mmCIF file of C-alpha atoms in Angstrom:
data_model
loop_
_atom_site.group_PDB
_atom_site.id
_atom_site.type_symbol
_atom_site.label_atom_id
_atom_site.label_comp_id
_atom_site.label_asym_id
_atom_site.label_seq_id
_atom_site.Cartn_x
_atom_site.Cartn_y
_atom_site.Cartn_z
ATOM 1 C CA MET G 20 0.469 2.379 15.128
ATOM 2 C CA SER G 21 3.546 0.644 16.459
ATOM 3 C CA LYS G 22 5.505 -2.374 15.246
ATOM 4 C CA ALA G 23 4.252 -4.206 18.356
ATOM 5 C CA PHE G 24 0.648 -3.501 17.315
ATOM 6 C CA TRP G 25 1.192 -4.965 13.855
ATOM 7 C CA ASP G 26 3.185 -7.930 15.162
ATOM 8 C CA SER G 27 0.281 -8.723 17.484
ATOM 9 C CA ARG G 28 -2.320 -8.366 14.744
ATOM 10 C CA TYR G 29 -0.435 -10.529 12.280
ATOM 11 C CA ASP G 30 0.268 -13.111 14.972
ATOM 12 C CA GLU G 31 -3.439 -13.970 15.053
ATOM 13 C CA ASP G 32 -4.727 -17.063 13.273
ATOM 14 C CA GLY G 33 -5.505 -16.624 9.597
ATOM 15 C CA PHE G 34 -4.879 -13.459 7.609
ATOM 16 C CA ALA G 35 -6.009 -10.138 9.082
ATOM 17 C CA TYR G 36 -6.869 -8.663 5.660
ATOM 18 C CA GLY G 37 -7.374 -11.874 3.719
ATOM 19 C CA ILE G 38 -5.195 -13.249 0.938
ATOM 20 C CA SER G 39 -6.948 -11.670 -2.062
ATOM 21 C CA PRO G 40 -5.492 -8.499 -3.587
ATOM 22 C CA ASN G 41 -7.008 -5.091 -3.031
ATOM 23 C CA VAL G 42 -9.778 -4.474 -5.596
ATOM 24 C CA PHE G 43 -8.397 -1.119 -6.787
ATOM 25 C CA LEU G 44 -4.962 -2.676 -7.301
ATOM 26 C CA SER G 45 -6.314 -5.694 -9.165
ATOM 27 C CA SER G 46 -8.290 -3.409 -11.500
ATOM 28 C CA PHE G 47 -4.920 -2.624 -13.136
ATOM 29 C CA THR G 48 -4.078 -6.246 -13.959
ATOM 30 C CA ALA G 49 -3.371 -5.338 -17.603
ATOM 31 C CA LEU G 50 -0.468 -3.095 -16.530
ATOM 32 C CA PHE G 51 1.513 -5.855 -14.841
ATOM 33 C CA ASN G 52 3.677 -7.665 -17.363
ATOM 34 C CA THR G 53 6.299 -10.284 -16.599
ATOM 35 C CA GLY G 54 9.497 -8.740 -15.295
ATOM 36 C CA LYS G 55 8.023 -5.460 -14.104
ATOM 37 C CA LYS G 56 9.737 -4.379 -10.881
ATOM 38 C CA VAL G 57 7.235 -3.516 -8.149
ATOM 39 C CA LEU G 58 7.743 -2.137 -4.644
ATOM 40 C CA VAL G 59 4.860 -2.831 -2.262
ATOM 41 C CA ILE G 60 4.959 -0.567 0.795
ATOM 42 C CA GLY G 61 3.438 -1.839 4.052
ATOM 43 C CA ASP G 62 2.531 -5.168 2.473
ATOM 44 C CA GLY G 63 1.732 -6.819 5.812
ATOM 45 C CA GLU G 64 1.039 -10.524 5.328
ATOM 46 C CA GLY G 65 1.739 -10.248 1.617
ATOM 47 C CA ARG G 66 -1.643 -10.432 -0.094
ATOM 48 C CA ASN G 67 -0.850 -7.723 -2.629
ATOM 49 C CA GLY G 68 2.807 -8.577 -3.182
ATOM 50 C CA VAL G 69 2.075 -12.256 -3.713
ATOM 51 C CA TRP G 70 -0.712 -11.459 -6.175
ATOM 52 C CA LEU G 71 1.649 -9.195 -8.119
ATOM 53 C CA ALA G 72 4.232 -12.002 -8.222
ATOM 54 C CA GLU G 73 1.515 -14.255 -9.616
ATOM 55 C CA GLN G 74 1.152 -11.729 -12.470
ATOM 56 C CA GLY G 75 4.841 -12.246 -13.245
ATOM 57 C CA CYS G 76 6.213 -9.157 -11.519
ATOM 58 C CA ASP G 77 9.557 -8.941 -9.715
ATOM 59 C CA VAL G 78 8.266 -7.914 -6.258
ATOM 60 C CA VAL G 79 9.938 -6.253 -3.291
ATOM 61 C CA SER G 80 7.506 -6.400 -0.352
ATOM 62 C CA VAL G 81 8.389 -4.316 2.705
ATOM 63 C CA ASP G 82 6.753 -4.053 6.105
ATOM 64 C CA ALA G 83 7.702 -2.998 9.640
ATOM 65 C CA SER G 84 6.302 -6.213 11.142
ATOM 66 C CA SER G 85 8.626 -9.221 11.154
ATOM 67 C CA VAL G 86 5.581 -11.420 11.817
ATOM 68 C CA GLY G 87 3.844 -10.047 8.731
ATOM 69 C CA VAL G 88 6.956 -10.503 6.600
ATOM 70 C CA GLU G 89 7.280 -14.160 7.607
ATOM 71 C CA LYS G 90 3.623 -14.762 6.751
ATOM 72 C CA ALA G 91 4.175 -13.045 3.390
ATOM 73 C CA LYS G 92 7.100 -15.378 2.645
ATOM 74 C CA ASN G 93 5.015 -18.402 3.620
ATOM 75 C CA LEU G 94 2.080 -17.258 1.490
ATOM 76 C CA ALA G 95 4.385 -16.806 -1.497
ATOM 77 C CA ALA G 96 5.771 -20.305 -1.006
ATOM 78 C CA GLU G 97 2.256 -21.753 -0.788
ATOM 79 C CA LYS G 98 1.331 -19.969 -4.028
ATOM 80 C CA GLY G 99 4.522 -21.088 -5.753
ATOM 81 C CA VAL G 100 5.944 -17.620 -6.411
ATOM 82 C CA ASP G 101 8.977 -15.651 -5.261
ATOM 83 C CA ILE G 102 8.894 -12.282 -3.515
ATOM 84 C CA ASP G 103 11.676 -10.377 -1.807
ATOM 85 C CA ALA G 104 9.954 -9.750 1.544
ATOM 86 C CA ILE G 105 11.926 -7.470 3.844
ATOM 87 C CA CYS G 106 11.295 -6.182 7.376
ATOM 88 C CA VAL G 107 12.215 -2.481 7.363
ATOM 89 C CA ASP G 108 11.650 0.746 9.243
ATOM 90 C CA LEU G 109 10.737 3.040 6.356
ATOM 91 C CA ASN G 110 12.061 6.055 8.250
ATOM 92 C CA ALA G 111 15.538 4.495 8.401
ATOM 93 C CA TRP G 112 15.487 2.452 5.170
ATOM 94 C CA ASP G 113 17.961 3.210 2.411
ATOM 95 C CA TRP G 114 15.269 3.666 -0.236
ATOM 96 C CA PRO G 115 16.250 2.545 -3.756
ATOM 97 C CA GLU G 116 16.282 5.335 -6.341
ATOM 98 C CA SER G 117 14.727 5.155 -9.827
ATOM 99 C CA ALA G 118 14.392 1.397 -9.338
ATOM 100 C CA PHE G 119 10.729 0.439 -9.785
ATOM 101 C CA ASP G 120 8.182 0.360 -12.584
ATOM 102 C CA PHE G 121 5.434 0.523 -9.954
ATOM 103 C CA VAL G 122 5.121 1.471 -6.307
ATOM 104 C CA VAL G 123 1.989 0.121 -4.625
ATOM 105 C CA VAL G 124 0.702 1.673 -1.395
ATOM 106 C CA ILE G 125 -2.530 0.163 -0.079
ATOM 107 C CA TYR G 126 -3.867 1.469 3.251
ATOM 108 C CA VAL G 127 -0.540 2.721 4.575
ATOM 109 C CA HIS G 128 -1.035 5.822 6.697
ATOM 110 C CA PHE G 129 2.022 7.760 7.780
ATOM 111 C CA PRO G 130 1.991 10.182 10.733
ATOM 112 C CA PRO G 131 1.880 13.868 9.738
ATOM 113 C CA ASP G 132 5.481 14.534 10.816
ATOM 114 C CA VAL G 133 6.909 12.046 8.285
ATOM 115 C CA ARG G 134 4.155 11.703 5.692
ATOM 116 C CA ALA G 135 5.378 14.225 3.117
ATOM 117 C CA LEU G 136 8.989 13.008 3.389
ATOM 118 C CA LEU G 137 8.084 9.338 2.928
ATOM 119 C CA HIS G 138 5.726 10.163 0.078
ATOM 120 C CA HIS G 139 8.656 11.965 -1.577
ATOM 121 C CA LYS G 140 10.790 8.840 -1.103
ATOM 122 C CA ILE G 141 8.115 6.923 -3.022
ATOM 123 C CA ILE G 142 8.499 9.354 -5.944
ATOM 124 C CA VAL G 143 12.279 8.929 -5.854
ATOM 125 C CA ALA G 144 11.942 5.119 -5.893
ATOM 126 C CA LEU G 145 10.003 5.163 -9.178
ATOM 127 C CA LYS G 146 11.779 4.862 -12.484
ATOM 128 C CA PRO G 147 11.081 7.676 -14.966
ATOM 129 C CA GLY G 148 7.750 6.650 -16.482
ATOM 130 C CA GLY G 149 6.977 4.481 -13.458
ATOM 131 C CA GLN G 150 3.563 4.565 -11.819
ATOM 132 C CA LEU G 151 2.207 4.883 -8.297
ATOM 133 C CA ILE G 152 -0.955 2.988 -7.328
ATOM 134 C CA MET G 153 -2.343 4.073 -3.977
ATOM 135 C CA GLU G 154 -5.524 3.651 -1.959
ATOM 136 C CA SER G 155 -5.995 5.150 1.493
ATOM 137 C CA PHE G 156 -8.772 6.006 3.917
ATOM 138 C CA THR G 157 -10.053 9.584 3.865
ATOM 139 C CA THR G 158 -10.988 11.773 6.797
ATOM 140 C CA GLU G 159 -14.605 10.726 6.173
ATOM 141 C CA GLN G 160 -13.654 7.206 7.295
ATOM 142 C CA LEU G 161 -14.199 8.340 10.891
ATOM 143 C CA ASN G 162 -17.917 7.989 10.075
ATOM 144 C CA TYR G 163 -17.486 4.286 9.248
ATOM 145 C CA SER G 164 -16.390 1.218 11.208
ATOM 146 C CA SER G 165 -14.765 -0.762 8.405
ATOM 147 C CA GLY G 166 -11.103 -0.245 9.339
ATOM 148 C CA GLY G 167 -8.328 2.314 9.237
ATOM 149 C CA PRO G 168 -6.662 4.456 11.886
ATOM 150 C CA PRO G 169 -9.239 6.093 14.191
ATOM 151 C CA VAL G 170 -7.234 9.335 14.256
ATOM 152 C CA LEU G 171 -8.034 12.312 12.011
ATOM 153 C CA GLU G 172 -4.371 13.288 11.559
ATOM 154 C CA MET G 173 -3.554 9.865 10.093
ATOM 155 C CA LEU G 174 -6.234 10.041 7.395
ATOM 156 C CA TYR G 175 -5.864 11.504 3.908
ATOM 157 C CA THR G 176 -7.734 13.645 1.378
ATOM 158 C CA ALA G 177 -7.477 14.002 -2.388
ATOM 159 C CA GLU G 178 -6.120 17.515 -1.883
ATOM 160 C CA MET G 179 -3.356 16.151 0.359
ATOM 161 C CA MET G 180 -2.475 13.489 -2.216
ATOM 162 C CA ALA G 181 -2.341 16.066 -5.008
ATOM 163 C CA SER G 182 0.033 18.184 -2.945
ATOM 164 C CA ASP G 183 2.325 15.362 -1.806
ATOM 165 C CA PHE G 184 2.591 13.928 -5.322
ATOM 166 C CA LYS G 185 2.617 17.150 -7.320
ATOM 167 C CA LEU G 186 5.854 16.061 -9.038
ATOM 168 C CA LEU G 187 3.947 13.195 -10.664
ATOM 169 C CA GLU G 188 1.452 13.314 -13.520
ATOM 170 C CA ILE G 189 -1.923 12.605 -11.896
ATOM 171 C CA GLN G 190 -3.835 10.090 -14.031
ATOM 172 C CA GLN G 191 -6.631 9.307 -11.571
ATOM 173 C CA LEU G 192 -7.464 10.892 -8.234
ATOM 174 C CA GLU G 193 -10.815 10.516 -6.539
ATOM 175 C CA GLU G 194 -12.496 10.203 -3.185
ATOM 176 C CA THR G 195 -15.236 7.585 -3.151
ATOM 177 C CA ILE G 196 -17.261 5.224 -0.999
ATOM 178 C CA THR G 197 -16.490 1.552 -1.561
ATOM 179 C CA GLU G 198 -17.477 -1.775 -0.027
ATOM 180 C CA LEU G 199 -14.549 -3.567 1.596
ATOM 181 C CA ASP G 200 -14.307 -7.341 1.911
ATOM 182 C CA GLU G 201 -10.681 -7.777 2.971
ATOM 183 C CA GLY G 202 -10.435 -10.181 5.881
ATOM 184 C CA LYS G 203 -11.999 -9.448 9.233
ATOM 185 C CA TYR G 204 -10.486 -5.985 9.747
ATOM 186 C CA HIS G 205 -11.538 -4.342 6.463
ATOM 187 C CA ARG G 206 -15.208 -5.097 6.052
ATOM 188 C CA GLY G 207 -18.146 -2.889 5.075
ATOM 189 C CA GLU G 208 -18.620 0.560 3.578
ATOM 190 C CA ALA G 209 -15.501 2.724 3.598
ATOM 191 C CA ALA G 210 -14.457 6.214 2.530
ATOM 192 C CA VAL G 211 -11.300 6.014 0.426
ATOM 193 C CA VAL G 212 -9.108 8.081 -1.842
ATOM 194 C CA ARG G 213 -7.593 6.431 -4.916
ATOM 195 C CA LEU G 214 -4.572 7.627 -6.848
ATOM 196 C CA LEU G 215 -2.874 6.546 -10.057
ATOM 197 C CA ALA G 216 0.054 8.760 -10.995
ATOM 198 C CA LYS G 217 3.055 8.594 -13.316
ATOM 199 C CA LYS G 218 6.610 9.867 -12.885
ATOM 200 C CA PRO G 219 7.542 12.049 -15.865
ATOM 201 C CA ALA G 220 9.873 10.329 -18.281
#
C-alpha cells in the first residue's frame, strides 16, 4: 500500500487504529524500563510509540506517512511524553545498527521483494541481547474482515517468521485467532502470528 494510501487514511477524523497500544505489545509491560531504547516500525499515528514513551522508554517512531507522523507527534504532546517521530522510506533509510533494546513491529507487512531484506535490517538494528516484538496477519486473515492487506503475498506465516529471523533466539512464535478492537479498521476476529525473539548477546 502506497504512501498516498496511508496519508489519506490518517487524514481522516480521529485515529484509524485508536490510541490504545496493541494488546500483544502491552502484555510485555514488565520489560519496558525507563531509558530503554525502542524503535517502532510503521507506527502510523503513534499509538504504540506513545504508549511505550509513557512506560519511560526512549522511543524512535518511524512511518512512511507524513500525516501519520504529525498525528503521532500531536498525540505524544497531548499525553505529555516525548517521542522521536520520523517520516522515512524504510527501503532508503539509513538504519541504525546495534542501537535498540527493542524493535516493535505491529501489523507492518512488507512486499515479498523487500520483506526478507527489511526483516534483516530489523535484526541489525537490535543491540546484542535486544528483543523483537512483532504481530502480523497470517494468510488465514483472508477468511476474516477485520483488517490487513487483502493480498496473499503480503501476509505472513509462523514458518516465514522463523526463516526471516533465524539469526535470533525465538522465545515465542505462534499463530492464533484473536479479537481485535483497535479503532475502526481493526475490529473483530483476526488470524495473527506473534513473535518474541532475542538477538544473541
